[in-house]
Structure formats: structure tokens, C-alpha cells
């Protein structure tokens, strides 16, 4: 009798091998997805800072003097520049996302950014004021992304 097919041992070995491969692959895939979400926050924050820099350079009235602090919300910088969906499936809060512009001790302008995604009443993103220079450091992007309360801008809203 010629029975063609797999034995129980062969099937169990194949399923075990697939299970081991899945245990290795799934966490790596999830890690890649999370890193890409974090990079999207950082890239959107860079875009928000670039819009604020343009606004400051194009109009001298937007340039802070010695003690001034100006806050440019995403709404005033152009929320249409950002996708309708933020990285975690929520929506950027255009009033709570802002760039703060101050004049440093060396008379150079300093830009700090907050980028808040509202998802089901919870905020995710760059929620603590982060200097724009830190957005360009690749060492620890994950430390910039948090969830919780959004810090408010303490300057003149523009």
C-alpha cells in the first residue's frame, strides 16, 4: 500500500519550526513599526520648527527681543501641512502643538517644540518642550516621545 502524506512527527517538527521563527520575527517587526512611528513624530516636529523659522525670518515683528518669548501654534503655522492622521492613529492637536521661540544668551534664537497627538482623549508625542537641536541627534529618539500631559507655552501666543 502506497500512502502518500506526512507523518505526525513531520507535521509537529514543521509547526515547531514555524513557531520558533514567529517568536523571532514578530517582536522585530513590532519594534520596526514603533521606531517608524517615533521617527514620524520627530520629522513632523522638525517640519513644525522649519515653519516657525520661516515665519520669524519673514517678518521682523515675529522675532523676539531680549526677554520676549513667542509661541507659534500649529494652527497659526499651517496645520494643513500635516497629515490628517498622526502616527498612532489619532489627530494632532493644533492648539497644543507649538514652537516656542526665545533669544538665548548668545543672542541666537532658540526653538523648542511640543507636538501633541490626541488619541481617545490621551496625548502622545513630544509633550515636553524639546530644543530643536535635539531633534537632529539620532542617539535617543525614543526618550523624546512620551504620553501624558501636554506642557503649555508660557510666552506670547502668535
Coordinates of N, CA and C in Angstrom, one line a residue:
X1 N 0.8 -1.2 0.0 CA 0.0 0.0 0.0 C 0.9 1.2 0.0
X2 N 0.6 2.1 -0.9 CA 1.4 3.3 -1.1 C 0.7 4.5 -0.5
X3 N 0.9 4.9 0.8 CA 0.2 6.0 1.4 C 1.2 7.3 1.2
X4 N 0.6 8.3 0.6 CA 1.4 9.5 0.4 C 0.9 10.5 1.4
X5 N 1.8 11.2 2.1 CA 1.4 12.2 3.1 C 2.5 12.3 4.1
X6 N 2.2 13.2 5.1 CA 3.2 13.5 6.2 C 2.8 12.7 7.4
X7 N 3.8 12.3 8.1 CA 3.6 11.6 9.4 C 3.4 12.7 10.5
X8 N 2.9 12.3 11.6 CA 2.6 13.2 12.7 C 3.9 13.8 13.2
X9 N 5.0 13.1 13.2 CA 6.2 13.7 13.6 C 6.7 14.8 12.7
X10 N 6.6 14.5 11.4 CA 6.9 15.6 10.4 C 6.1 16.8 10.6
X11 N 4.8 16.7 10.8 CA 3.9 17.8 11.0 C 4.3 18.6 12.2
X12 N 4.5 17.9 13.3 CA 4.9 18.5 14.6 C 6.3 19.3 14.5
X13 N 7.2 18.7 13.8 CA 8.5 19.4 13.6 C 8.3 20.6 12.7
X14 N 7.5 20.6 11.7 CA 7.3 21.8 10.9 C 6.6 22.9 11.7
X15 N 5.6 22.5 12.4 CA 4.8 23.5 13.2 C 5.8 24.1 14.3
X16 N 6.6 23.3 14.9 CA 7.5 23.8 15.9 C 8.5 24.8 15.3
X17 N 9.0 24.4 14.1 CA 10.0 25.3 13.4 C 9.3 26.7 13.1
X18 N 8.1 26.6 12.6 CA 7.4 27.9 12.3 C 7.1 28.7 13.5
X19 N 6.8 28.0 14.7 CA 6.6 28.8 15.9 C 7.8 29.5 16.4
X20 N 9.0 28.8 16.2 CA 10.2 29.5 16.6 C 10.5 30.7 15.7
X21 N 10.3 30.5 14.5 CA 10.5 31.6 13.5 C 9.6 32.8 13.8
X22 N 8.4 32.5 14.2 CA 7.4 33.6 14.5 C 7.8 34.3 15.8
X23 N 8.4 33.5 16.8 CA 8.8 34.1 18.1 C 10.0 35.1 17.8
X24 N 10.7 34.8 16.8 CA 11.9 35.7 16.5 C 11.4 36.9 15.6
X25 N 10.5 36.7 14.7 CA 10.2 37.7 13.7 C 9.2 38.7 14.2
X26 N 8.2 38.3 15.0 CA 7.1 39.2 15.4 C 7.6 40.4 16.2
X27 N 8.4 40.1 17.3 CA 8.9 41.2 18.1 C 9.8 42.2 17.2
X28 N 10.6 41.7 16.3 CA 11.4 42.5 15.4 C 10.5 43.4 14.6
X29 N 9.4 42.9 14.0 CA 8.5 43.6 13.2 C 7.8 44.7 14.0
X30 N 7.4 44.4 15.2 CA 6.7 45.4 16.1 C 7.7 46.5 16.4
X31 N 9.0 46.1 16.7 CA 10.0 47.1 17.0 C 10.2 48.1 15.8
X32 N 10.2 47.6 14.6 CA 10.4 48.4 13.5 C 9.3 49.4 13.3
X33 N 8.1 48.9 13.5 CA 6.9 49.7 13.4 C 6.9 50.9 14.4
X34 N 7.3 50.5 15.7 CA 7.3 51.5 16.7 C 8.4 52.6 16.4
X35 N 9.6 52.1 16.0 CA 10.6 53.1 15.6 C 10.2 54.0 14.5
X36 N 9.5 53.5 13.5 CA 9.0 54.4 12.4 C 8.0 55.4 12.9
X37 N 7.1 55.0 13.9 CA 6.2 55.9 14.5 C 6.9 57.0 15.2
X38 N 7.9 56.7 15.9 CA 8.7 57.7 16.7 C 9.4 58.6 15.7
X39 N 10.0 58.1 14.6 CA 10.7 58.9 13.6 C 9.7 59.8 13.0
X40 N 8.4 59.4 12.8 CA 7.4 60.3 12.2 C 7.1 61.5 13.1
X41 N 7.1 61.2 14.4 CA 6.9 62.4 15.3 C 8.0 63.4 15.2
X42 N 9.3 62.8 15.2 CA 10.4 63.7 15.1 C 10.5 64.5 13.8
X43 N 10.1 63.8 12.7 CA 10.1 64.5 11.4 C 9.0 65.6 11.3
X44 N 7.9 65.3 11.9 CA 6.8 66.3 11.9 C 7.2 67.5 12.8
X45 N 7.9 67.2 13.9 CA 8.4 68.3 14.8 C 9.4 69.1 14.1
X46 N 10.3 68.5 13.3 CA 11.3 69.3 12.5 C 10.5 70.2 11.5
X47 N 9.5 69.6 10.9 CA 8.7 70.4 9.9 C 8.0 71.6 10.6
X48 N 7.5 71.4 11.8 CA 6.9 72.5 12.6 C 7.9 73.6 12.9
X49 N 9.1 73.2 13.3 CA 10.2 74.1 13.6 C 10.6 74.9 12.4
X50 N 10.7 74.2 11.2 CA 11.0 74.9 10.0 C 10.0 75.9 9.6
X51 N 8.7 75.6 9.8 CA 7.7 76.6 9.6 C 7.8 77.8 10.5
X52 N 8.1 77.6 11.7 CA 8.3 78.7 12.7 C 9.5 79.5 12.3
X53 N 10.6 78.9 11.9 CA 11.8 79.6 11.5 C 11.5 80.5 10.3
X54 N 10.7 80.0 9.4 CA 10.3 80.8 8.2 C 9.5 82.0 8.6
X55 N 8.5 81.8 9.5 CA 7.7 82.8 10.0 C 8.5 83.9 10.7
X56 N 9.5 83.5 11.5 CA 10.3 84.5 12.2 C 11.2 85.3 11.2
X57 N 11.7 84.6 10.3 CA 12.6 85.3 9.3 C 11.9 86.2 8.3
X58 N 10.7 85.8 8.0 CA 9.9 86.6 7.0 C 9.3 87.9 7.6
X59 N 9.1 88.0 8.9 CA 8.5 89.1 9.5 C 9.3 89.5 10.8
X60 N 9.9 90.7 10.8 CA 10.7 91.1 11.9 C 9.9 91.2 13.2
X61 N 8.6 91.4 13.1 CA 7.7 91.6 14.3 C 7.6 90.2 15.0
X62 N 7.9 89.1 14.4 CA 7.9 87.8 15.0 C 9.2 87.4 15.6
X63 N 10.2 88.3 15.6 CA 11.5 88.0 16.2 C 11.5 88.5 17.6
X64 N 11.7 87.6 18.6 CA 11.8 88.0 20.0 C 13.0 88.9 20.3
X65 N 12.8 89.8 21.2 CA 13.9 90.6 21.7 C 14.5 89.9 22.9
X66 N 15.2 90.7 23.7 CA 15.9 90.1 24.9 C 15.1 89.2 25.8
X67 N 14.0 89.6 26.3 CA 13.2 88.8 27.3 C 11.9 88.2 26.7
X68 N 11.6 88.5 25.4 CA 10.4 88.0 24.8 C 10.4 86.5 24.6
X69 N 9.3 85.9 24.7 CA 9.0 84.5 24.4 C 7.8 84.5 23.5
X70 N 8.0 84.0 22.3 CA 6.9 83.9 21.3 C 6.5 82.4 21.1
X71 N 5.2 82.2 21.1 CA 4.7 80.8 20.8 C 3.9 80.8 19.6
X72 N 4.3 79.9 18.7 CA 3.5 79.8 17.4 C 2.9 78.4 17.4
X73 N 1.5 78.4 17.5 CA 0.8 77.1 17.5 C 0.8 76.5 16.1
X74 N 0.5 75.2 16.0 CA 0.4 74.5 14.7 C -0.7 75.2 13.9
X75 N -1.7 75.7 14.6 CA -2.8 76.3 13.9 C -2.3 77.5 13.1
X76 N -1.5 78.4 13.7 CA -1.0 79.6 13.1 C 0.1 79.3 12.1
X77 N 0.8 78.2 12.2 CA 1.9 77.8 11.3 C 1.4 77.1 10.1
X78 N 0.2 76.6 10.1 CA -0.4 75.9 9.0 C -0.6 74.4 9.2
X79 N -1.7 74.1 9.9 CA -1.9 72.7 10.2 C -2.2 71.8 9.0
X80 N -2.5 72.5 7.8 CA -2.7 71.8 6.6 C -1.5 71.1 6.1
X81 N -0.3 71.5 6.6 CA 1.0 70.9 6.2 C 1.2 69.5 6.8
X82 N 0.3 69.1 7.7 CA 0.5 67.9 8.4 C -0.6 66.9 8.0
X83 N -0.3 65.6 8.0 CA -1.3 64.6 7.6 C -2.5 64.7 8.6
X84 N -3.6 64.3 8.1 CA -4.8 64.3 8.9 C -4.7 63.2 10.1
X85 N -3.9 62.2 9.8 CA -3.7 61.1 10.8 C -2.3 61.2 11.4
X86 N -2.2 61.2 12.7 CA -0.9 61.2 13.3 C -0.4 59.7 13.4
X87 N 0.9 59.5 13.8 CA 1.4 58.2 13.8 C 0.7 57.1 14.5
X88 N 0.0 57.4 15.6 CA -0.7 56.4 16.4 C -2.2 56.3 16.1
X89 N -2.6 56.9 15.0 CA -4.0 56.8 14.6 C -4.9 57.9 15.1
X90 N -4.3 58.8 15.9 CA -5.1 60.0 16.5 C -5.0 61.2 15.5
X91 N -5.1 62.4 16.1 CA -5.0 63.6 15.3 C -4.2 64.6 16.1
X92 N -3.3 65.3 15.4 CA -2.5 66.3 16.1 C -3.4 67.4 16.6
X93 N -3.2 67.8 17.8 CA -4.0 68.9 18.4 C -3.3 70.2 18.0
X94 N -3.9 71.0 17.1 CA -3.3 72.2 16.5 C -3.1 73.3 17.6
X95 N -3.9 73.3 18.6 CA -3.7 74.3 19.7 C -2.6 74.0 20.7
X96 N -2.5 72.7 21.0 CA -1.5 72.3 22.0 C -0.1 72.0 21.4
X97 N 0.0 71.9 20.1 CA 1.3 71.7 19.4 C 1.8 73.0 19.0
X98 N 3.0 73.3 19.4 CA 3.5 74.7 19.2 C 5.1 74.7 19.2
X99 N 5.6 75.8 18.7 CA 7.0 76.1 18.7 C 7.2 77.3 19.6
X100 N 8.1 77.3 20.5 CA 8.4 78.4 21.4 C 9.8 79.0 20.9
X101 N 9.8 80.3 20.7 CA 11.0 81.0 20.2 C 11.5 81.9 21.3
X102 N 12.7 81.8 21.7 CA 13.4 82.7 22.6 C 14.7 83.1 22.1
X103 N 15.2 84.2 22.7 CA 16.6 84.6 22.4 C 17.5 84.1 23.5
X104 N 18.5 83.4 23.1 CA 19.5 82.8 24.0 C 20.5 83.9 24.5
X105 N 21.3 83.5 25.4 CA 22.3 84.4 26.0 C 23.3 84.8 24.9
X106 N 23.5 84.1 23.9 CA 24.5 84.5 22.8 C 23.7 85.2 21.7
X107 N 22.5 85.7 22.0 CA 21.7 86.4 21.0 C 21.2 85.6 19.8
X108 N 21.4 84.3 19.9 CA 20.9 83.4 18.8 C 19.5 83.0 19.2
X109 N 18.6 82.8 18.2 CA 17.3 82.3 18.5 C 17.3 80.9 18.8
X110 N 16.5 80.5 19.8 CA 16.3 79.1 20.2 C 14.9 78.7 20.0
X111 N 14.7 77.5 19.4 CA 13.4 77.0 19.1 C 13.2 75.7 19.9
X112 N 12.0 75.7 20.6 CA 11.6 74.5 21.3 C 10.3 74.1 20.8
X113 N 10.1 72.8 20.7 CA 8.8 72.3 20.1 C 8.1 71.3 21.0
X114 N 6.8 71.4 20.9 CA 5.8 70.4 21.5 C 4.9 69.9 20.4
X115 N 4.8 68.6 20.2 CA 3.9 68.0 19.2 C 3.0 67.0 19.9
X116 N 1.7 67.4 20.0 CA 0.8 66.6 20.7 C -0.2 65.9 19.8
X117 N -0.3 64.6 19.9 CA -1.3 63.8 19.2 C -2.4 63.4 20.2
X118 N -3.6 63.7 19.9 CA -4.8 63.4 20.7 C -5.4 62.1 20.2
X119 N -5.3 61.1 21.0 CA -5.9 59.8 20.6 C -6.8 59.3 21.8
X120 N -8.1 59.4 21.5 CA -9.1 58.9 22.5 C -8.9 59.7 23.8
X121 N -8.6 61.0 23.8 CA -8.5 61.8 25.0 C -7.2 61.7 25.7
X122 N -6.3 60.9 25.1 CA -4.9 60.8 25.7 C -3.9 61.5 24.7
X123 N -2.9 62.1 25.3 CA -1.9 62.7 24.5 C -0.7 61.9 24.4
X124 N -0.2 61.8 23.1 CA 1.1 61.1 22.8 C 1.9 62.0 22.0
X125 N 3.2 61.9 22.1 CA 4.1 62.7 21.2 C 5.2 63.3 21.9
X126 N 5.7 64.4 21.4 CA 6.8 65.2 22.0 C 6.1 66.2 22.9
X127 N 5.8 65.8 24.1 CA 4.9 66.6 25.0 C 5.7 67.6 25.9
X128 N 6.9 67.4 26.1 CA 7.8 68.3 26.9 C 8.6 69.1 25.9
X129 N 8.7 70.4 26.2 CA 9.4 71.3 25.3 C 10.8 70.7 25.0
X130 N 11.1 70.5 23.7 CA 12.4 69.9 23.3 C 13.1 70.9 22.4
X131 N 14.3 71.1 22.7 CA 15.1 72.0 21.8 C 15.2 71.4 20.4
X132 N 15.1 72.3 19.4 CA 15.1 71.8 18.0 C 16.4 71.1 17.7
X133 N 17.5 71.5 18.3 CA 18.8 70.8 18.1 C 18.8 69.4 18.5
X134 N 18.0 69.0 19.5 CA 17.9 67.6 20.0 C 17.2 66.7 19.0
X135 N 16.4 67.3 18.1 CA 15.6 66.5 17.1 C 16.6 65.9 16.1
X136 N 17.8 66.5 15.9 CA 18.7 66.1 14.9 C 19.7 65.1 15.5
X137 N 19.6 64.7 16.7 CA 20.5 63.8 17.3 C 19.9 62.4 17.2
X138 N 20.6 61.5 16.6 CA 20.0 60.1 16.4 C 20.1 59.2 17.6
X139 N 20.8 59.6 18.6 CA 21.2 58.7 19.7 C 19.9 58.2 20.5
X140 N 19.0 59.0 20.8 CA 17.9 58.5 21.6 C 16.5 59.2 21.3
X141 N 16.0 58.9 20.2 CA 14.7 59.4 19.7 C 13.6 59.0 20.7
X142 N 13.7 57.8 21.1 CA 12.6 57.2 22.0 C 12.4 58.1 23.2
X143 N 13.5 58.6 23.8 CA 13.3 59.4 25.0 C 12.5 60.7 24.8
X144 N 12.4 61.2 23.5 CA 11.6 62.4 23.3 C 10.1 62.1 23.2
X145 N 9.7 60.9 23.0 CA 8.3 60.5 22.8 C 7.8 60.1 24.2
X146 N 6.7 60.7 24.6 CA 6.1 60.4 25.9 C 4.6 60.4 25.7
X147 N 3.9 60.1 26.8 CA 2.4 60.2 26.8 C 2.1 60.8 28.1
X148 N 1.0 61.5 28.2 CA 0.6 62.1 29.4 C 0.0 63.5 29.2
X149 N 0.5 64.5 30.0 CA 0.0 65.8 30.0 C 0.9 66.7 29.0
X150 N 0.3 67.6 28.4 CA 1.0 68.5 27.4 C 1.4 69.7 28.2
X151 N 2.7 70.1 28.0 CA 3.2 71.3 28.6 C 2.7 72.5 27.9
X152 N 2.2 73.5 28.6 CA 1.7 74.7 28.0 C 2.8 75.7 27.7
X153 N 2.6 76.5 26.6 CA 3.6 77.5 26.3 C 3.4 78.7 27.2
X154 N 4.5 79.2 27.7 CA 4.5 80.3 28.7 C 4.8 81.7 28.1
X155 N 4.7 81.8 26.8 CA 5.0 83.1 26.1 C 3.8 83.7 25.5
X156 N 4.1 84.7 24.7 CA 3.1 85.5 23.9 C 2.7 84.6 22.7
X157 N 1.4 84.3 22.7 CA 0.9 83.5 21.6 C 0.8 84.3 20.3
X158 N 1.3 83.8 19.2 CA 1.3 84.5 17.9 C 0.4 83.7 17.0

